Short mmCIF file of C-alpha atoms in Angstrom, two decimals:
data_model
loop_
_atom_site.label_atom_id
_atom_site.label_comp_id
_atom_site.label_asym_id
_atom_site.label_seq_id
_atom_site.Cartn_x
_atom_site.Cartn_y
_atom_site.Cartn_z
CA MET A 254 0.00 0.00 0.00
CA THR A 255 1.56 3.27 -1.15
CA TYR A 256 0.93 6.78 0.14
CA ASP A 257 2.36 10.12 -0.95
CA ILE A 258 3.71 11.70 2.25
CA THR A 259 5.22 14.80 0.67
CA ASP A 260 3.06 16.60 3.23
CA PRO A 261 3.22 14.33 6.32
CA THR A 262 0.17 16.06 7.80
CA SER A 263 -1.94 15.21 4.75
CA PRO A 264 -0.91 11.85 3.24
CA GLU A 265 -2.56 10.85 -0.03
CA PHE A 266 -3.30 7.28 -1.08
CA VAL A 267 -1.53 6.35 -4.33
CA GLN A 268 -1.92 2.62 -4.95
CA TYR A 269 -2.45 -0.82 -3.46
CA ILE A 270 -0.54 -3.69 -5.08
CA ASN A 271 -0.81 -7.38 -4.24
CA ASN A 272 0.63 -9.76 -6.82
CA ARG A 273 -0.16 -12.85 -4.77
CA ASP A 274 -1.61 -15.66 -6.88
CA PHE A 275 -4.13 -17.37 -4.61
CA SER A 276 -4.37 -20.33 -6.96
CA GLY A 277 -0.64 -21.05 -6.67
CA ASP A 278 1.29 -23.15 -4.19
CA PRO A 279 3.82 -21.30 -1.99
CA ALA A 280 5.85 -24.48 -1.58
CA GLU A 281 6.23 -24.76 -5.35
CA GLY A 282 6.98 -21.06 -5.81
CA THR A 283 3.84 -20.40 -7.87
CA ALA A 284 1.93 -18.18 -5.43
CA GLY A 285 3.66 -14.90 -6.23
CA ASP A 286 5.36 -12.68 -3.66
CA LEU A 287 4.94 -13.61 0.00
CA GLY A 288 6.33 -11.91 3.09
CA ALA A 289 7.74 -8.60 1.86
CA GLU A 290 10.59 -7.77 4.24
CA GLY A 291 13.26 -5.58 2.61
CA ILE A 292 12.25 -2.46 0.67
CA ILE A 293 14.71 -0.21 -1.20
CA PHE A 294 13.93 2.98 -3.12
CA ILE A 295 16.07 3.79 -6.17
CA SER A 296 15.88 7.39 -7.38
CA ALA A 297 15.51 8.24 -11.05
CA GLU A 298 19.10 9.51 -11.05
CA ASP A 299 20.42 6.11 -9.92
CA SER A 300 17.91 3.99 -11.80
CA PRO A 301 19.05 1.96 -14.85
CA ASN A 302 15.98 3.07 -16.82
CA GLY A 303 15.89 6.68 -15.61
CA LYS A 304 12.68 6.19 -13.61
CA PRO A 305 12.23 5.86 -9.84
CA LEU A 306 11.97 2.26 -8.65
CA VAL A 307 10.97 0.37 -5.52
CA VAL A 308 12.64 -3.02 -4.97
CA THR A 309 11.13 -5.49 -2.52
CA ALA A 310 12.71 -8.67 -1.17
CA ASN A 311 10.16 -11.27 -0.05
CA GLU A 312 11.22 -13.54 2.79
CA VAL A 313 8.69 -16.36 2.45
CA SER A 314 8.66 -16.73 -1.35
CA GLY A 315 12.35 -15.91 -1.75
CA THR A 316 11.55 -13.55 -4.61
CA THR A 317 12.67 -10.04 -5.51
CA THR A 318 10.30 -7.69 -7.33
CA VAL A 319 10.97 -4.31 -8.94
CA PHE A 320 8.16 -1.75 -9.15
CA GLU A 321 8.40 1.31 -11.39
CA ILE A 322 6.89 4.55 -10.08
CA THR A 323 5.00 6.62 -12.65
CA VAL A 324 5.46 10.33 -12.01
CA LYS A 325 3.86 13.48 -13.41
CA GLY A 326 5.75 16.34 -15.02
CA ASP A 327 6.38 17.96 -11.66
CA GLY A 328 7.98 14.79 -10.33
CA THR A 329 5.13 13.81 -8.00
CA PRO A 330 3.59 10.31 -8.17
CA GLU A 331 0.79 9.77 -10.65
CA PRO A 332 -2.31 8.59 -8.72
CA THR A 333 -3.48 5.25 -10.03
CA GLY A 334 -6.71 4.71 -8.14
CA GLU A 335 -8.52 5.13 -4.85
CA LEU A 336 -8.99 2.95 -1.80
CA PHE A 337 -12.49 2.26 -0.45
CA PHE A 338 -13.70 0.38 2.62
CA GLY A 339 -17.19 -0.90 3.34
CA THR A 340 -18.90 -1.20 6.71
CA GLU A 341 -20.30 -4.10 8.70
CA ALA A 342 -23.71 -3.43 7.10
CA ASP A 343 -24.85 -4.35 3.57
CA ASP A 344 -23.01 -1.87 1.35
CA GLU A 345 -23.14 -0.90 -2.31
CA LEU A 346 -19.71 0.27 -3.41
CA PHE A 347 -18.41 1.41 -6.79
CA ALA A 348 -15.02 1.23 -8.49
CA ASN A 349 -13.74 3.25 -11.44
CA ILE A 350 -10.17 2.80 -12.69
CA SER A 351 -7.44 0.97 -10.74
CA ASP A 352 -9.41 1.33 -7.50
CA THR A 353 -9.18 -1.10 -4.57
CA VAL A 354 -12.37 -1.90 -2.66
CA PHE A 355 -12.62 -3.89 0.59
CA ALA A 356 -16.31 -4.48 1.20
CA GLY A 357 -15.97 -5.86 4.73
CA ALA A 358 -18.76 -7.71 6.52
CA GLY A 359 -22.33 -7.85 5.28
CA ASN A 360 -23.91 -8.94 2.01
CA ASP A 361 -22.36 -6.34 -0.24
CA ILE A 362 -22.50 -5.27 -3.88
CA VAL A 363 -19.19 -4.08 -5.36
CA ASP A 364 -19.81 -2.65 -8.82
CA ALA A 365 -17.13 -1.77 -11.36
CA SER A 366 -19.45 -2.09 -14.37
CA SER A 367 -18.94 1.54 -15.37
CA GLY A 368 -15.23 1.49 -14.61
CA GLY A 369 -12.19 1.47 -16.83
CA GLY A 370 -10.48 -1.69 -15.56
CA GLY A 371 -7.52 -2.39 -13.33
CA ASN A 372 -9.69 -2.59 -10.19
CA ARG A 373 -9.34 -5.00 -7.27
CA LEU A 374 -12.63 -5.92 -5.61
CA TYR A 375 -12.62 -7.80 -2.29
CA GLY A 376 -15.96 -9.07 -1.01
CA ASP A 377 -14.52 -10.21 2.34
CA GLU A 378 -17.20 -11.68 4.66
CA GLY A 379 -20.83 -12.25 3.71
CA ASN A 380 -22.64 -13.29 0.54
CA ASP A 381 -21.38 -10.67 -1.89
CA THR A 382 -21.93 -9.72 -5.53
CA LEU A 383 -18.88 -8.48 -7.42
CA ILE A 384 -19.25 -7.00 -10.90
CA SER A 385 -16.34 -6.33 -13.23
CA GLY A 386 -16.17 -3.63 -15.86
CA THR A 387 -18.84 -4.12 -18.53
CA GLY A 388 -18.57 -0.89 -20.51
CA ASP A 389 -17.03 -0.41 -23.94
CA TYR A 390 -13.91 -2.57 -23.84
CA ALA A 391 -12.03 -0.27 -26.22
CA SER A 392 -12.26 2.56 -23.69
CA ARG A 393 -10.99 0.48 -20.77
CA SER A 394 -7.44 0.24 -19.50
CA ALA A 395 -5.14 -2.50 -20.77
CA ARG A 396 -6.05 -4.63 -17.74
CA GLY A 397 -9.23 -6.22 -16.58
CA ASP A 398 -10.39 -6.36 -12.98
CA ARG A 399 -9.54 -8.81 -10.19
CA LEU A 400 -12.43 -10.10 -8.12
CA PHE A 401 -11.96 -11.89 -4.78
CA GLY A 402 -15.16 -13.18 -3.17
CA GLY A 403 -13.71 -14.13 0.22
CA ASP A 404 -15.89 -15.95 2.75
CA GLY A 405 -19.54 -16.63 2.01
CA ASP A 406 -21.55 -17.67 -1.04
CA ASP A 407 -20.55 -15.06 -3.61
CA VAL A 408 -21.63 -14.18 -7.14
CA LEU A 409 -18.90 -12.89 -9.44
CA PHE A 410 -19.67 -11.33 -12.83
CA ALA A 411 -16.84 -11.13 -15.39
CA VAL A 412 -18.38 -9.89 -18.59
CA GLN A 413 -16.00 -8.03 -20.88
CA GLY A 414 -13.04 -10.34 -20.36
CA ASP A 415 -9.44 -10.20 -19.15
CA ASN A 416 -10.68 -10.51 -15.57
CA LEU A 417 -9.36 -12.77 -12.80
CA LEU A 418 -11.91 -14.32 -10.46
CA ASN A 419 -11.32 -16.00 -7.10
CA GLY A 420 -14.44 -17.05 -5.24
CA GLY A 421 -12.84 -18.02 -1.95
CA ALA A 422 -14.69 -20.17 0.56
CA GLY A 423 -18.35 -21.03 0.14
CA ILE A 424 -20.62 -21.95 -2.77
CA ASP A 425 -19.79 -19.41 -5.46
CA GLN A 426 -21.18 -18.52 -8.87
CA PHE A 427 -18.94 -17.34 -11.70
CA TRP A 428 -20.84 -15.61 -14.52
CA ILE A 429 -18.42 -15.63 -17.44
CA ALA A 430 -20.79 -14.23 -20.10
CA TYR A 431 -23.96 -12.20 -19.68
CA ASN A 432 -25.90 -10.42 -22.44
CA GLY A 433 -22.85 -10.65 -24.70
CA LEU A 434 -19.64 -12.53 -25.34
CA PRO A 435 -16.41 -11.35 -23.68
CA LYS A 436 -13.82 -9.70 -25.89
CA SER A 437 -11.06 -11.74 -24.23
CA VAL A 438 -10.88 -14.75 -21.97
CA ASN A 439 -11.56 -14.57 -18.22
CA THR A 440 -9.68 -16.66 -15.64
CA ILE A 441 -11.17 -18.49 -12.65
CA THR A 442 -8.48 -19.51 -10.18
CA ASP A 443 -10.30 -21.62 -7.59
CA PHE A 444 -13.33 -23.31 -9.14
CA GLN A 445 -14.55 -26.19 -6.95
CA VAL A 446 -16.15 -29.03 -8.88
CA SER A 447 -19.52 -30.16 -7.42
CA THR A 448 -19.62 -27.00 -5.29
CA ASP A 449 -19.33 -23.89 -7.44
CA ILE A 450 -21.37 -22.97 -10.52
CA ILE A 451 -20.46 -21.32 -13.83
CA GLY A 452 -23.16 -19.05 -15.22
CA ILE A 453 -23.89 -17.96 -18.79
CA GLY A 454 -26.86 -15.70 -19.46
CA GLY A 455 -28.59 -13.70 -22.16
CA LEU A 456 -27.03 -15.57 -25.09
CA SER A 457 -29.58 -17.11 -27.47
CA GLU A 458 -26.91 -19.28 -29.07
CA VAL A 459 -25.62 -20.66 -25.74
CA ARG A 460 -28.54 -22.16 -23.85
CA ARG A 461 -27.33 -25.61 -22.79
CA PHE A 462 -24.26 -27.61 -21.86
CA SER A 463 -24.03 -29.12 -25.34
CA ASP A 464 -23.44 -25.61 -26.78
CA LEU A 465 -20.07 -25.47 -25.02
CA ILE A 466 -16.70 -26.86 -26.04
CA LEU A 467 -14.42 -27.84 -23.15
CA THR A 468 -10.75 -28.28 -24.00
CA GLN A 469 -7.93 -29.48 -21.78
CA ASP A 470 -5.02 -27.01 -21.89
CA GLY A 471 -2.28 -28.49 -19.74
CA ALA A 472 -3.57 -28.49 -16.16
CA ASP A 473 -6.40 -26.07 -17.05
CA THR A 474 -9.76 -26.22 -18.80
CA LEU A 475 -10.71 -23.77 -21.55
CA ILE A 476 -14.43 -23.04 -22.04
CA ASN A 477 -15.44 -22.02 -25.57
CA ALA A 478 -18.77 -21.17 -27.16
CA THR A 479 -19.56 -19.92 -30.67
CA ASP A 480 -15.82 -19.82 -31.47
CA THR A 481 -15.20 -17.51 -28.50
CA ASN A 482 -13.03 -18.39 -25.52
CA LEU A 483 -15.07 -17.50 -22.43
CA ALA A 484 -12.97 -18.60 -19.48
CA VAL A 485 -10.03 -20.63 -18.26
CA LEU A 486 -10.46 -22.77 -15.14
CA ARG A 487 -7.08 -23.20 -13.52
CA GLY A 488 -6.21 -26.63 -12.23
CA ILE A 489 -9.44 -28.26 -13.46
CA GLN A 490 -9.78 -31.35 -15.64
CA ALA A 491 -12.32 -30.90 -18.44
CA THR A 492 -13.66 -34.41 -17.87
CA SER A 493 -14.69 -33.46 -14.31
CA LEU A 494 -17.25 -30.95 -15.60
CA ASP A 495 -20.80 -31.79 -16.68
CA SER A 496 -24.16 -30.07 -17.05
CA ASN A 497 -24.43 -29.76 -13.28
CA SER A 498 -21.40 -27.44 -13.30
CA PHE A 499 -23.27 -24.82 -15.32
CA VAL A 500 -26.41 -22.72 -15.19
CA PHE A 501 -27.97 -20.94 -18.18
CA ALA A 502 -30.30 -17.96 -18.00
#
């Protein structure tokens, strides 16, 4: 979590970054950075690419990561999003571009449907609904959104594509296409066969399980319909999926 403390009496939130891969295995080194311990700042004058850098050494994963700081013409950090927190009640929260939202307790709605991508939505506790950006894909950022359901029975909508979905604990629904096909493939990191459900809605040409093509891609399953790749299920065998794994609306 990064703040601009140029004025220590009025710190400004700049960005929250977490490159942990919750579908990976820390023991195998596939879970991303874990246990950031050493942090070094390299000024633009000393940087090999002429831009300020932050280098982190991660104790648990044994990795080293270099972050580049984007600055404005006056040399101050370029804000990349806002940080929002929900309450213990049932909240409705919105994300725009590169925002980070922690919904907290309660049955919350976290909506990035009008946003420009690059958001991180955390449902936390409760039965939450998380909605990724669904506007004109051409106007969005180069990245999709990341949705983390957390505890509870959550519903995650990834419509326009290039989104990463992690349902967390509970019985979760992953809607990978709704009222239109995604422009690029979505990724589901923790689908649980016989527990979670994949949803497809509003598509006249995709109304039943037989309309789908499931392909094994290494350790993952690729879901395709009407010559469009809808989603990748990490760590799932295609043969383990059947009509009970899907719902059509």
